[in-house]
JSON list of C-alpha atoms in Angstrom, two decimals:
[
{"chain": "K", "resi": 19, "resn": "MET", "atom": "CA", "xyz": [0.01, 0.04, -0.10]},
{"chain": "K", "resi": 20, "resn": "ASN", "atom": "CA", "xyz": [2.63, 2.30, 0.69]},
{"chain": "K", "resi": 21, "resn": "ASP", "atom": "CA", "xyz": [4.54, 1.63, -2.76]},
{"chain": "K", "resi": 22, "resn": "ILE", "atom": "CA", "xyz": [0.92, 2.76, -4.26]},
{"chain": "K", "resi": 23, "resn": "VAL", "atom": "CA", "xyz": [0.67, 5.84, -2.05]},
{"chain": "K", "resi": 24, "resn": "GLU", "atom": "CA", "xyz": [4.55, 6.67, -2.96]},
{"chain": "K", "resi": 25, "resn": "GLY", "atom": "CA", "xyz": [3.80, 6.02, -6.64]},
{"chain": "K", "resi": 26, "resn": "LEU", "atom": "CA", "xyz": [0.84, 8.54, -6.78]},
{"chain": "K", "resi": 27, "resn": "TRP", "atom": "CA", "xyz": [2.84, 10.82, -5.15]},
{"chain": "K", "resi": 28, "resn": "GLN", "atom": "CA", "xyz": [5.77, 10.80, -7.48]},
{"chain": "K", "resi": 29, "resn": "ALA", "atom": "CA", "xyz": [3.41, 10.79, -10.30]},
{"chain": "K", "resi": 30, "resn": "THR", "atom": "CA", "xyz": [2.21, 13.71, -9.47]},
{"chain": "K", "resi": 31, "resn": "ARG", "atom": "CA", "xyz": [5.60, 15.38, -8.35]},
{"chain": "K", "resi": 32, "resn": "LEU", "atom": "CA", "xyz": [6.90, 14.25, -11.70]},
{"chain": "K", "resi": 33, "resn": "VAL", "atom": "CA", "xyz": [4.23, 15.89, -13.76]},
{"chain": "K", "resi": 34, "resn": "VAL", "atom": "CA", "xyz": [3.52, 19.30, -11.71]},
{"chain": "K", "resi": 35, "resn": "THR", "atom": "CA", "xyz": [7.26, 19.95, -12.12]},
{"chain": "K", "resi": 36, "resn": "LEU", "atom": "CA", "xyz": [7.46, 18.95, -15.55]},
{"chain": "K", "resi": 37, "resn": "ASP", "atom": "CA", "xyz": [10.25, 16.53, -15.67]},
{"chain": "K", "resi": 38, "resn": "ALA", "atom": "CA", "xyz": [12.52, 16.79, -18.61]},
{"chain": "K", "resi": 39, "resn": "GLY", "atom": "CA", "xyz": [13.30, 12.94, -18.83]},
{"chain": "K", "resi": 40, "resn": "LEU", "atom": "CA", "xyz": [9.60, 12.45, -18.08]},
{"chain": "K", "resi": 41, "resn": "ALA", "atom": "CA", "xyz": [8.52, 14.46, -21.05]},
{"chain": "K", "resi": 42, "resn": "GLU", "atom": "CA", "xyz": [11.00, 12.95, -23.13]},
{"chain": "K", "resi": 43, "resn": "ILE", "atom": "CA", "xyz": [9.99, 9.33, -22.38]},
{"chain": "K", "resi": 44, "resn": "THR", "atom": "CA", "xyz": [6.11, 10.45, -23.13]},
{"chain": "K", "resi": 45, "resn": "LEU", "atom": "CA", "xyz": [6.35, 12.47, -26.09]},
{"chain": "K", "resi": 46, "resn": "ARG", "atom": "CA", "xyz": [8.65, 9.10, -27.54]},
{"chain": "K", "resi": 47, "resn": "SER", "atom": "CA", "xyz": [5.84, 6.79, -26.24]},
{"chain": "K", "resi": 48, "resn": "LEU", "atom": "CA", "xyz": [3.30, 9.12, -28.15]},
{"chain": "K", "resi": 49, "resn": "GLN", "atom": "CA", "xyz": [5.27, 9.21, -31.24]},
{"chain": "K", "resi": 50, "resn": "VAL", "atom": "CA", "xyz": [5.86, 5.39, -31.58]},
{"chain": "K", "resi": 51, "resn": "THR", "atom": "CA", "xyz": [2.05, 4.47, -30.76]},
{"chain": "K", "resi": 52, "resn": "VAL", "atom": "CA", "xyz": [0.48, 7.14, -32.61]},
{"chain": "K", "resi": 53, "resn": "THR", "atom": "CA", "xyz": [2.53, 6.51, -35.66]},
{"chain": "K", "resi": 54, "resn": "ALA", "atom": "CA", "xyz": [2.05, 2.81, -35.35]},
{"chain": "K", "resi": 55, "resn": "THR", "atom": "CA", "xyz": [-1.84, 3.20, -35.03]},
{"chain": "K", "resi": 56, "resn": "VAL", "atom": "CA", "xyz": [-2.17, 5.52, -38.00]},
{"chain": "K", "resi": 57, "resn": "ILE", "atom": "CA", "xyz": [0.15, 3.10, -40.35]},
{"chain": "K", "resi": 58, "resn": "ALA", "atom": "CA", "xyz": [-1.53, -0.07, -39.13]},
{"chain": "K", "resi": 59, "resn": "SER", "atom": "CA", "xyz": [-5.36, 1.74, -39.56]},
{"chain": "K", "resi": 60, "resn": "LEU", "atom": "CA", "xyz": [-4.35, 2.40, -43.22]},
{"chain": "K", "resi": 61, "resn": "ILE", "atom": "CA", "xyz": [-3.77, -0.96, -43.83]},
{"chain": "K", "resi": 62, "resn": "GLY", "atom": "CA", "xyz": [-6.55, -3.01, -41.21]},
{"chain": "K", "resi": 63, "resn": "LEU", "atom": "CA", "xyz": [-9.39, -0.87, -41.95]},
{"chain": "K", "resi": 64, "resn": "PRO", "atom": "CA", "xyz": [-9.76, -1.21, -45.52]},
{"chain": "K", "resi": 65, "resn": "PHE", "atom": "CA", "xyz": [-8.57, -4.94, -45.33]},
{"chain": "K", "resi": 66, "resn": "GLY", "atom": "CA", "xyz": [-11.14, -5.43, -42.90]},
{"chain": "K", "resi": 67, "resn": "ALA", "atom": "CA", "xyz": [-13.78, -3.58, -45.23]},
{"chain": "K", "resi": 68, "resn": "TRP", "atom": "CA", "xyz": [-12.42, -5.71, -48.45]},
{"chain": "K", "resi": 69, "resn": "ILE", "atom": "CA", "xyz": [-13.07, -9.05, -46.29]},
{"chain": "K", "resi": 70, "resn": "ALA", "atom": "CA", "xyz": [-16.54, -8.19, -45.45]},
{"chain": "K", "resi": 71, "resn": "VAL", "atom": "CA", "xyz": [-17.72, -6.99, -48.90]},
{"chain": "K", "resi": 72, "resn": "ASN", "atom": "CA", "xyz": [-16.06, -9.44, -51.05]},
{"chain": "K", "resi": 73, "resn": "ARG", "atom": "CA", "xyz": [-16.51, -13.35, -51.43]},
{"chain": "K", "resi": 74, "resn": "PHE", "atom": "CA", "xyz": [-14.04, -15.58, -52.33]},
{"chain": "K", "resi": 75, "resn": "ARG", "atom": "CA", "xyz": [-13.31, -19.40, -52.15]},
{"chain": "K", "resi": 76, "resn": "LEU", "atom": "CA", "xyz": [-10.86, -19.12, -48.94]},
{"chain": "K", "resi": 77, "resn": "ARG", "atom": "CA", "xyz": [-12.75, -16.29, -47.11]},
{"chain": "K", "resi": 78, "resn": "ARG", "atom": "CA", "xyz": [-13.87, -18.21, -44.19]},
{"chain": "K", "resi": 79, "resn": "PHE", "atom": "CA", "xyz": [-10.15, -19.58, -43.71]},
{"chain": "K", "resi": 80, "resn": "ALA", "atom": "CA", "xyz": [-8.84, -15.97, -44.26]},
{"chain": "K", "resi": 81, "resn": "ILE", "atom": "CA", "xyz": [-10.89, -14.62, -41.57]},
{"chain": "K", "resi": 82, "resn": "ALA", "atom": "CA", "xyz": [-10.05, -17.49, -39.15]},
{"chain": "K", "resi": 83, "resn": "VAL", "atom": "CA", "xyz": [-6.38, -16.59, -39.67]},
{"chain": "K", "resi": 84, "resn": "LEU", "atom": "CA", "xyz": [-7.20, -12.71, -39.05]},
{"chain": "K", "resi": 85, "resn": "ASN", "atom": "CA", "xyz": [-8.79, -13.58, -35.86]},
{"chain": "K", "resi": 86, "resn": "ALA", "atom": "CA", "xyz": [-5.93, -16.29, -34.87]},
{"chain": "K", "resi": 87, "resn": "LEU", "atom": "CA", "xyz": [-3.30, -13.39, -35.53]},
{"chain": "K", "resi": 88, "resn": "MET", "atom": "CA", "xyz": [-5.21, -11.02, -32.84]},
{"chain": "K", "resi": 89, "resn": "GLY", "atom": "CA", "xyz": [-3.52, -13.30, -30.14]},
{"chain": "K", "resi": 90, "resn": "LEU", "atom": "CA", "xyz": [0.23, -12.89, -31.75]},
{"chain": "K", "resi": 91, "resn": "PRO", "atom": "CA", "xyz": [2.45, -13.32, -28.94]},
{"chain": "K", "resi": 92, "resn": "PRO", "atom": "CA", "xyz": [4.45, -9.92, -28.85]},
{"chain": "K", "resi": 93, "resn": "VAL", "atom": "CA", "xyz": [7.95, -11.53, -27.78]},
{"chain": "K", "resi": 94, "resn": "VAL", "atom": "CA", "xyz": [7.65, -13.65, -31.12]},
{"chain": "K", "resi": 95, "resn": "VAL", "atom": "CA", "xyz": [6.90, -10.59, -33.20]},
{"chain": "K", "resi": 96, "resn": "GLY", "atom": "CA", "xyz": [9.86, -9.05, -31.47]},
{"chain": "K", "resi": 97, "resn": "LEU", "atom": "CA", "xyz": [11.98, -11.82, -32.34]},
{"chain": "K", "resi": 98, "resn": "ILE", "atom": "CA", "xyz": [10.92, -11.93, -35.89]},
{"chain": "K", "resi": 99, "resn": "VAL", "atom": "CA", "xyz": [11.61, -8.24, -36.36]},
{"chain": "K", "resi": 100, "resn": "TYR", "atom": "CA", "xyz": [15.02, -8.48, -34.64]},
{"chain": "K", "resi": 101, "resn": "VAL", "atom": "CA", "xyz": [16.02, -11.44, -37.17]},
{"chain": "K", "resi": 102, "resn": "LEU", "atom": "CA", "xyz": [14.97, -9.43, -39.89]},
{"chain": "K", "resi": 103, "resn": "LEU", "atom": "CA", "xyz": [16.34, -6.07, -38.98]},
{"chain": "K", "resi": 104, "resn": "SER", "atom": "CA", "xyz": [19.95, -7.45, -37.67]},
{"chain": "K", "resi": 105, "resn": "ARG", "atom": "CA", "xyz": [22.77, -6.90, -39.19]},
{"chain": "K", "resi": 106, "resn": "SER", "atom": "CA", "xyz": [22.71, -10.67, -40.74]},
{"chain": "K", "resi": 107, "resn": "GLY", "atom": "CA", "xyz": [19.15, -10.26, -41.62]},
{"chain": "K", "resi": 108, "resn": "PRO", "atom": "CA", "xyz": [17.61, -9.16, -45.17]},
{"chain": "K", "resi": 109, "resn": "PHE", "atom": "CA", "xyz": [16.88, -5.76, -43.87]},
{"chain": "K", "resi": 110, "resn": "GLY", "atom": "CA", "xyz": [20.03, -5.39, -42.05]},
{"chain": "K", "resi": 111, "resn": "VAL", "atom": "CA", "xyz": [21.90, -2.77, -44.46]},
{"chain": "K", "resi": 112, "resn": "PHE", "atom": "CA", "xyz": [19.08, -0.22, -43.39]},
{"chain": "K", "resi": 113, "resn": "GLY", "atom": "CA", "xyz": [20.50, -0.10, -39.89]},
{"chain": "K", "resi": 114, "resn": "LEU", "atom": "CA", "xyz": [16.84, 0.04, -38.37]},
{"chain": "K", "resi": 115, "resn": "LEU", "atom": "CA", "xyz": [17.61, -2.10, -35.14]},
{"chain": "K", "resi": 116, "resn": "PHE", "atom": "CA", "xyz": [17.25, -0.34, -32.08]},
{"chain": "K", "resi": 117, "resn": "THR", "atom": "CA", "xyz": [15.80, 2.36, -33.50]},
{"chain": "K", "resi": 118, "resn": "PRO", "atom": "CA", "xyz": [12.07, 3.83, -33.38]},
{"chain": "K", "resi": 119, "resn": "THR", "atom": "CA", "xyz": [11.31, 2.59, -36.95]},
{"chain": "K", "resi": 120, "resn": "ALA", "atom": "CA", "xyz": [11.86, -0.80, -35.34]},
{"chain": "K", "resi": 121, "resn": "MET", "atom": "CA", "xyz": [9.55, -0.31, -32.75]},
{"chain": "K", "resi": 122, "resn": "ILE", "atom": "CA", "xyz": [7.11, 1.00, -35.03]},
{"chain": "K", "resi": 123, "resn": "ILE", "atom": "CA", "xyz": [7.12, -1.82, -37.34]},
{"chain": "K", "resi": 124, "resn": "ALA", "atom": "CA", "xyz": [6.87, -4.32, -34.43]},
{"chain": "K", "resi": 125, "resn": "GLN", "atom": "CA", "xyz": [3.74, -2.71, -32.95]},
{"chain": "K", "resi": 126, "resn": "VAL", "atom": "CA", "xyz": [2.05, -2.80, -36.73]},
{"chain": "K", "resi": 127, "resn": "ILE", "atom": "CA", "xyz": [2.50, -6.16, -37.03]},
{"chain": "K", "resi": 128, "resn": "ILE", "atom": "CA", "xyz": [1.07, -6.45, -33.83]},
{"chain": "K", "resi": 129, "resn": "ILE", "atom": "CA", "xyz": [-1.82, -4.03, -33.90]},
{"chain": "K", "resi": 130, "resn": "THR", "atom": "CA", "xyz": [-2.69, -4.41, -37.58]},
{"chain": "K", "resi": 131, "resn": "PRO", "atom": "CA", "xyz": [-4.72, -8.06, -37.24]},
{"chain": "K", "resi": 132, "resn": "ILE", "atom": "CA", "xyz": [-6.84, -6.33, -34.30]},
{"chain": "K", "resi": 133, "resn": "ILE", "atom": "CA", "xyz": [-7.69, -3.38, -36.31]},
{"chain": "K", "resi": 134, "resn": "ALA", "atom": "CA", "xyz": [-8.61, -5.37, -38.96]},
{"chain": "K", "resi": 135, "resn": "SER", "atom": "CA", "xyz": [-10.71, -7.89, -37.36]},
{"chain": "K", "resi": 136, "resn": "ILE", "atom": "CA", "xyz": [-12.60, -5.69, -35.33]},
{"chain": "K", "resi": 137, "resn": "SER", "atom": "CA", "xyz": [-13.22, -3.34, -38.66]},
{"chain": "K", "resi": 138, "resn": "HIS", "atom": "CA", "xyz": [-14.50, -6.37, -40.12]},
{"chain": "K", "resi": 139, "resn": "GLN", "atom": "CA", "xyz": [-16.92, -7.08, -37.58]},
{"chain": "K", "resi": 140, "resn": "ALA", "atom": "CA", "xyz": [-18.39, -3.61, -37.51]},
{"chain": "K", "resi": 141, "resn": "ILE", "atom": "CA", "xyz": [-18.46, -3.19, -41.80]},
{"chain": "K", "resi": 142, "resn": "ARG", "atom": "CA", "xyz": [-20.33, -6.97, -42.05]},
{"chain": "K", "resi": 143, "resn": "GLU", "atom": "CA", "xyz": [-23.23, -5.37, -39.94]},
{"chain": "K", "resi": 144, "resn": "LEU", "atom": "CA", "xyz": [-23.01, -2.38, -41.84]},
{"chain": "K", "resi": 145, "resn": "TRP", "atom": "CA", "xyz": [-22.92, -4.35, -45.22]},
{"chain": "K", "resi": 146, "resn": "ALA", "atom": "CA", "xyz": [-25.98, -6.57, -44.20]},
{"chain": "K", "resi": 147, "resn": "ASP", "atom": "CA", "xyz": [-28.06, -3.48, -43.87]},
{"chain": "K", "resi": 148, "resn": "TYR", "atom": "CA", "xyz": [-26.68, -1.18, -47.14]},
{"chain": "K", "resi": 149, "resn": "HIS", "atom": "CA", "xyz": [-26.02, -4.74, -49.57]},
{"chain": "K", "resi": 150, "resn": "ASP", "atom": "CA", "xyz": [-29.22, -4.37, -51.44]},
{"chain": "K", "resi": 151, "resn": "ILE", "atom": "CA", "xyz": [-28.85, -0.36, -51.51]},
{"chain": "K", "resi": 152, "resn": "LEU", "atom": "CA", "xyz": [-25.23, -0.36, -53.02]},
{"chain": "K", "resi": 153, "resn": "ILE", "atom": "CA", "xyz": [-25.91, -3.49, -55.45]},
{"chain": "K", "resi": 154, "resn": "SER", "atom": "CA", "xyz": [-28.99, -1.72, -56.90]},
{"chain": "K", "resi": 155, "resn": "LEU", "atom": "CA", "xyz": [-26.74, 1.70, -57.21]},
{"chain": "K", "resi": 156, "resn": "HIS", "atom": "CA", "xyz": [-24.29, -0.51, -59.17]},
{"chain": "K", "resi": 157, "resn": "ALA", "atom": "CA", "xyz": [-21.50, 0.89, -57.07]},
{"chain": "K", "resi": 158, "resn": "SER", "atom": "CA", "xyz": [-18.28, -0.51, -57.67]},
{"chain": "K", "resi": 159, "resn": "ARG", "atom": "CA", "xyz": [-16.45, -2.48, -55.41]},
{"chain": "K", "resi": 160, "resn": "ALA", "atom": "CA", "xyz": [-14.08, 0.46, -54.13]},
{"chain": "K", "resi": 161, "resn": "GLN", "atom": "CA", "xyz": [-17.52, 2.67, -53.97]},
{"chain": "K", "resi": 162, "resn": "ARG", "atom": "CA", "xyz": [-18.70, 0.13, -51.49]},
{"chain": "K", "resi": 163, "resn": "ILE", "atom": "CA", "xyz": [-15.97, -0.01, -49.20]},
{"chain": "K", "resi": 164, "resn": "LYS", "atom": "CA", "xyz": [-15.42, 3.54, -49.19]},
{"chain": "K", "resi": 165, "resn": "THR", "atom": "CA", "xyz": [-19.11, 4.24, -48.36]},
{"chain": "K", "resi": 166, "resn": "LEU", "atom": "CA", "xyz": [-19.13, 1.60, -45.63]},
{"chain": "K", "resi": 167, "resn": "LEU", "atom": "CA", "xyz": [-15.68, 3.31, -44.09]},
{"chain": "K", "resi": 168, "resn": "TRP", "atom": "CA", "xyz": [-17.23, 6.36, -43.77]},
{"chain": "K", "resi": 169, "resn": "ASP", "atom": "CA", "xyz": [-20.76, 5.52, -42.37]},
{"chain": "K", "resi": 170, "resn": "GLY", "atom": "CA", "xyz": [-19.10, 3.15, -40.07]},
{"chain": "K", "resi": 171, "resn": "ARG", "atom": "CA", "xyz": [-16.42, 5.77, -39.23]},
{"chain": "K", "resi": 172, "resn": "ARG", "atom": "CA", "xyz": [-17.41, 6.02, -35.44]},
{"chain": "K", "resi": 173, "resn": "ALA", "atom": "CA", "xyz": [-17.38, 1.99, -35.03]},
{"chain": "K", "resi": 174, "resn": "LEU", "atom": "CA", "xyz": [-14.00, 1.89, -37.17]},
{"chain": "K", "resi": 175, "resn": "MET", "atom": "CA", "xyz": [-12.60, 4.51, -34.51]},
{"chain": "K", "resi": 176, "resn": "THR", "atom": "CA", "xyz": [-13.25, 2.03, -31.69]},
{"chain": "K", "resi": 177, "resn": "ALA", "atom": "CA", "xyz": [-11.20, -0.51, -33.65]},
{"chain": "K", "resi": 178, "resn": "ALA", "atom": "CA", "xyz": [-8.28, 2.21, -34.05]},
{"chain": "K", "resi": 179, "resn": "LEU", "atom": "CA", "xyz": [-8.21, 2.95, -30.42]},
{"chain": "K", "resi": 180, "resn": "ALA", "atom": "CA", "xyz": [-8.39, -0.94, -29.47]},
{"chain": "K", "resi": 181, "resn": "GLY", "atom": "CA", "xyz": [-5.15, -0.97, -31.36]},
{"chain": "K", "resi": 182, "resn": "PHE", "atom": "CA", "xyz": [-3.53, 2.05, -29.78]},
{"chain": "K", "resi": 183, "resn": "GLY", "atom": "CA", "xyz": [-4.80, 0.92, -26.38]},
{"chain": "K", "resi": 184, "resn": "ARG", "atom": "CA", "xyz": [-2.72, -2.75, -27.36]},
{"chain": "K", "resi": 185, "resn": "ALA", "atom": "CA", "xyz": [0.29, -0.63, -28.49]},
{"chain": "K", "resi": 186, "resn": "ILE", "atom": "CA", "xyz": [0.61, 1.90, -25.68]},
{"chain": "K", "resi": 187, "resn": "GLY", "atom": "CA", "xyz": [0.76, -1.08, -23.35]},
{"chain": "K", "resi": 188, "resn": "GLU", "atom": "CA", "xyz": [3.61, -3.32, -25.37]},
{"chain": "K", "resi": 189, "resn": "VAL", "atom": "CA", "xyz": [6.62, -3.99, -23.79]},
{"chain": "K", "resi": 190, "resn": "GLY", "atom": "CA", "xyz": [7.91, -7.33, -25.03]},
{"chain": "K", "resi": 191, "resn": "ALA", "atom": "CA", "xyz": [8.47, -6.68, -28.66]},
{"chain": "K", "resi": 192, "resn": "ILE", "atom": "CA", "xyz": [9.55, -3.24, -27.73]},
{"chain": "K", "resi": 193, "resn": "MET", "atom": "CA", "xyz": [12.23, -4.34, -25.74]},
{"chain": "K", "resi": 194, "resn": "ILE", "atom": "CA", "xyz": [13.73, -6.69, -27.94]},
{"chain": "K", "resi": 195, "resn": "VAL", "atom": "CA", "xyz": [13.59, -4.36, -31.05]},
{"chain": "K", "resi": 196, "resn": "GLY", "atom": "CA", "xyz": [14.54, -1.16, -29.40]},
{"chain": "K", "resi": 197, "resn": "GLY", "atom": "CA", "xyz": [16.87, -1.97, -26.46]},
{"chain": "K", "resi": 198, "resn": "ASN", "atom": "CA", "xyz": [15.54, 0.59, -23.76]},
{"chain": "K", "resi": 199, "resn": "ILE", "atom": "CA", "xyz": [18.22, 2.79, -24.91]},
{"chain": "K", "resi": 200, "resn": "ASP", "atom": "CA", "xyz": [17.97, 6.09, -22.88]},
{"chain": "K", "resi": 201, "resn": "HIS", "atom": "CA", "xyz": [17.62, 8.92, -24.84]},
{"chain": "K", "resi": 202, "resn": "ALA", "atom": "CA", "xyz": [17.07, 6.80, -28.07]},
{"chain": "K", "resi": 203, "resn": "THR", "atom": "CA", "xyz": [14.47, 4.19, -27.44]},
{"chain": "K", "resi": 204, "resn": "ARG", "atom": "CA", "xyz": [13.16, 4.06, -23.87]},
{"chain": "K", "resi": 205, "resn": "VAL", "atom": "CA", "xyz": [9.33, 4.50, -23.82]},
{"chain": "K", "resi": 206, "resn": "LEU", "atom": "CA", "xyz": [7.04, 4.32, -20.72]},
{"chain": "K", "resi": 207, "resn": "THR", "atom": "CA", "xyz": [6.64, 0.84, -20.72]},
{"chain": "K", "resi": 208, "resn": "THR", "atom": "CA", "xyz": [10.32, -0.12, -20.94]},
{"chain": "K", "resi": 209, "resn": "ALA", "atom": "CA", "xyz": [11.23, 2.53, -18.19]},
{"chain": "K", "resi": 210, "resn": "ILE", "atom": "CA", "xyz": [8.61, 0.56, -16.08]},
{"chain": "K", "resi": 211, "resn": "ALA", "atom": "CA", "xyz": [9.71, -2.68, -16.48]},
{"chain": "K", "resi": 212, "resn": "LEU", "atom": "CA", "xyz": [13.54, -1.14, -16.03]},
{"chain": "K", "resi": 213, "resn": "GLU", "atom": "CA", "xyz": [12.57, 0.66, -12.59]},
{"chain": "K", "resi": 214, "resn": "THR", "atom": "CA", "xyz": [10.58, -2.66, -11.48]},
{"chain": "K", "resi": 215, "resn": "GLY", "atom": "CA", "xyz": [13.68, -4.85, -12.26]},
{"chain": "K", "resi": 216, "resn": "LYS", "atom": "CA", "xyz": [16.05, -2.11, -10.33]},
{"chain": "K", "resi": 217, "resn": "GLY", "atom": "CA", "xyz": [13.34, -2.71, -7.11]},
{"chain": "K", "resi": 218, "resn": "ASP", "atom": "CA", "xyz": [12.41, 1.15, -7.56]},
{"chain": "K", "resi": 219, "resn": "PHE", "atom": "CA", "xyz": [8.46, 0.06, -7.36]},
{"chain": "K", "resi": 220, "resn": "ALA", "atom": "CA", "xyz": [7.29, 3.44, -6.52]},
{"chain": "K", "resi": 221, "resn": "LEU", "atom": "CA", "xyz": [8.73, 5.05, -9.61]},
{"chain": "K", "resi": 222, "resn": "ALA", "atom": "CA", "xyz": [7.67, 2.16, -11.79]},
{"chain": "K", "resi": 223, "resn": "LEU", "atom": "CA", "xyz": [4.31, 2.65, -10.15]},
{"chain": "K", "resi": 224, "resn": "ALA", "atom": "CA", "xyz": [4.17, 6.60, -10.91]},
{"chain": "K", "resi": 225, "resn": "LEU", "atom": "CA", "xyz": [5.13, 5.61, -14.68]},
{"chain": "K", "resi": 226, "resn": "GLY", "atom": "CA", "xyz": [2.27, 3.13, -14.83]},
{"chain": "K", "resi": 227, "resn": "PHE", "atom": "CA", "xyz": [-0.09, 5.92, -13.41]},
{"chain": "K", "resi": 228, "resn": "ILE", "atom": "CA", "xyz": [1.40, 8.04, -15.88]},
{"chain": "K", "resi": 229, "resn": "LEU", "atom": "CA", "xyz": [0.98, 5.78, -18.95]},
{"chain": "K", "resi": 230, "resn": "ILE", "atom": "CA", "xyz": [-2.91, 4.93, -17.93]},
{"chain": "K", "resi": 231, "resn": "ALA", "atom": "CA", "xyz": [-3.55, 8.72, -17.43]},
{"chain": "K", "resi": 232, "resn": "LEU", "atom": "CA", "xyz": [-2.00, 9.24, -21.11]},
{"chain": "K", "resi": 233, "resn": "ALA", "atom": "CA", "xyz": [-4.35, 6.24, -22.61]},
{"chain": "K", "resi": 234, "resn": "ILE", "atom": "CA", "xyz": [-7.41, 7.61, -21.03]},
{"chain": "K", "resi": 235, "resn": "ALA", "atom": "CA", "xyz": [-6.36, 10.98, -22.11]},
{"chain": "K", "resi": 236, "resn": "VAL", "atom": "CA", "xyz": [-6.12, 10.17, -25.73]},
{"chain": "K", "resi": 237, "resn": "ASN", "atom": "CA", "xyz": [-9.01, 8.50, -26.13]},
{"chain": "K", "resi": 238, "resn": "LEU", "atom": "CA", "xyz": [-10.96, 11.34, -24.51]},
{"chain": "K", "resi": 239, "resn": "ALA", "atom": "CA", "xyz": [-9.26, 13.82, -27.30]},
{"chain": "K", "resi": 240, "resn": "LEU", "atom": "CA", "xyz": [-10.22, 11.37, -30.01]},
{"chain": "K", "resi": 241, "resn": "HIS", "atom": "CA", "xyz": [-13.87, 10.98, -28.85]},
{"chain": "K", "resi": 242, "resn": "MET", "atom": "CA", "xyz": [-14.20, 14.45, -28.37]},
{"chain": "K", "resi": 243, "resn": "LEU", "atom": "CA", "xyz": [-12.47, 15.46, -32.03]},
{"chain": "K", "resi": 244, "resn": "SER", "atom": "CA", "xyz": [-14.70, 13.01, -33.56]},
{"chain": "K", "resi": 245, "resn": "GLY", "atom": "CA", "xyz": [-18.18, 13.98, -31.94]},
{"chain": "K", "resi": 246, "resn": "THR", "atom": "CA", "xyz": [-18.97, 10.30, -31.25]},
{"chain": "K", "resi": 247, "resn": "GLU", "atom": "CA", "xyz": [-20.46, 11.89, -27.82]},
{"chain": "K", "resi": 248, "resn": "ARG", "atom": "CA", "xyz": [-23.69, 14.16, -29.15]},
{"chain": "K", "resi": 249, "resn": "GLY", "atom": "CA", "xyz": [-26.95, 14.29, -26.82]},
{"chain": "K", "resi": 250, "resn": "SER", "atom": "CA", "xyz": [-25.73, 12.24, -24.07]},
{"chain": "K", "resi": 251, "resn": "ARG", "atom": "CA", "xyz": [-25.20, 9.33, -26.53]},
{"chain": "K", "resi": 252, "resn": "TRP", "atom": "CA", "xyz": [-22.06, 7.50, -27.56]}
]
């Protein structure tokens, strides 16, 4: 209990005093996670919609694989990305290992199936309602997907936020491909792991409280900006 109280006190002190180290780590966490979420959304949202409106022989198998990929072990993803980006790997020439870019790549791989699967579920329900109308209007596949993405934008924002929430709390893959290098690749989650390993539980809890507050703040900001709450309804 004392550690929790001390963690709350340290979190308050770090925020109020605008600690430079905390600001750097927090901004890097946001930079990596927001970038990964945007890239994953650009891939996952259209892909989920495409699966929802198209019928092909291996469609059920593709959906099953997509749902299975939602449970990708982050450590395994981190290991694969590490091997690919290492000096002996096929992309080692780019020197991306132990950089924020490598962290973004790992997060994109982890959260893209989550965003795609959730968007598929949302678009499938819309497609059942819009199917006859869009078919009668002779809309092309691209037009169908565009219409469904626009009309389902609020539900799809939930998919993106789910991906963001998963990415902001990631530590295993980030630790492997980023290396937790101070002033370079250290983010909130890896800083928490470091302080816990050092036995500084109060500081680790303080960083954890800040991480939770950051995730809540980003979610609330996106909801307000997108106007999902109108007339006391979500």
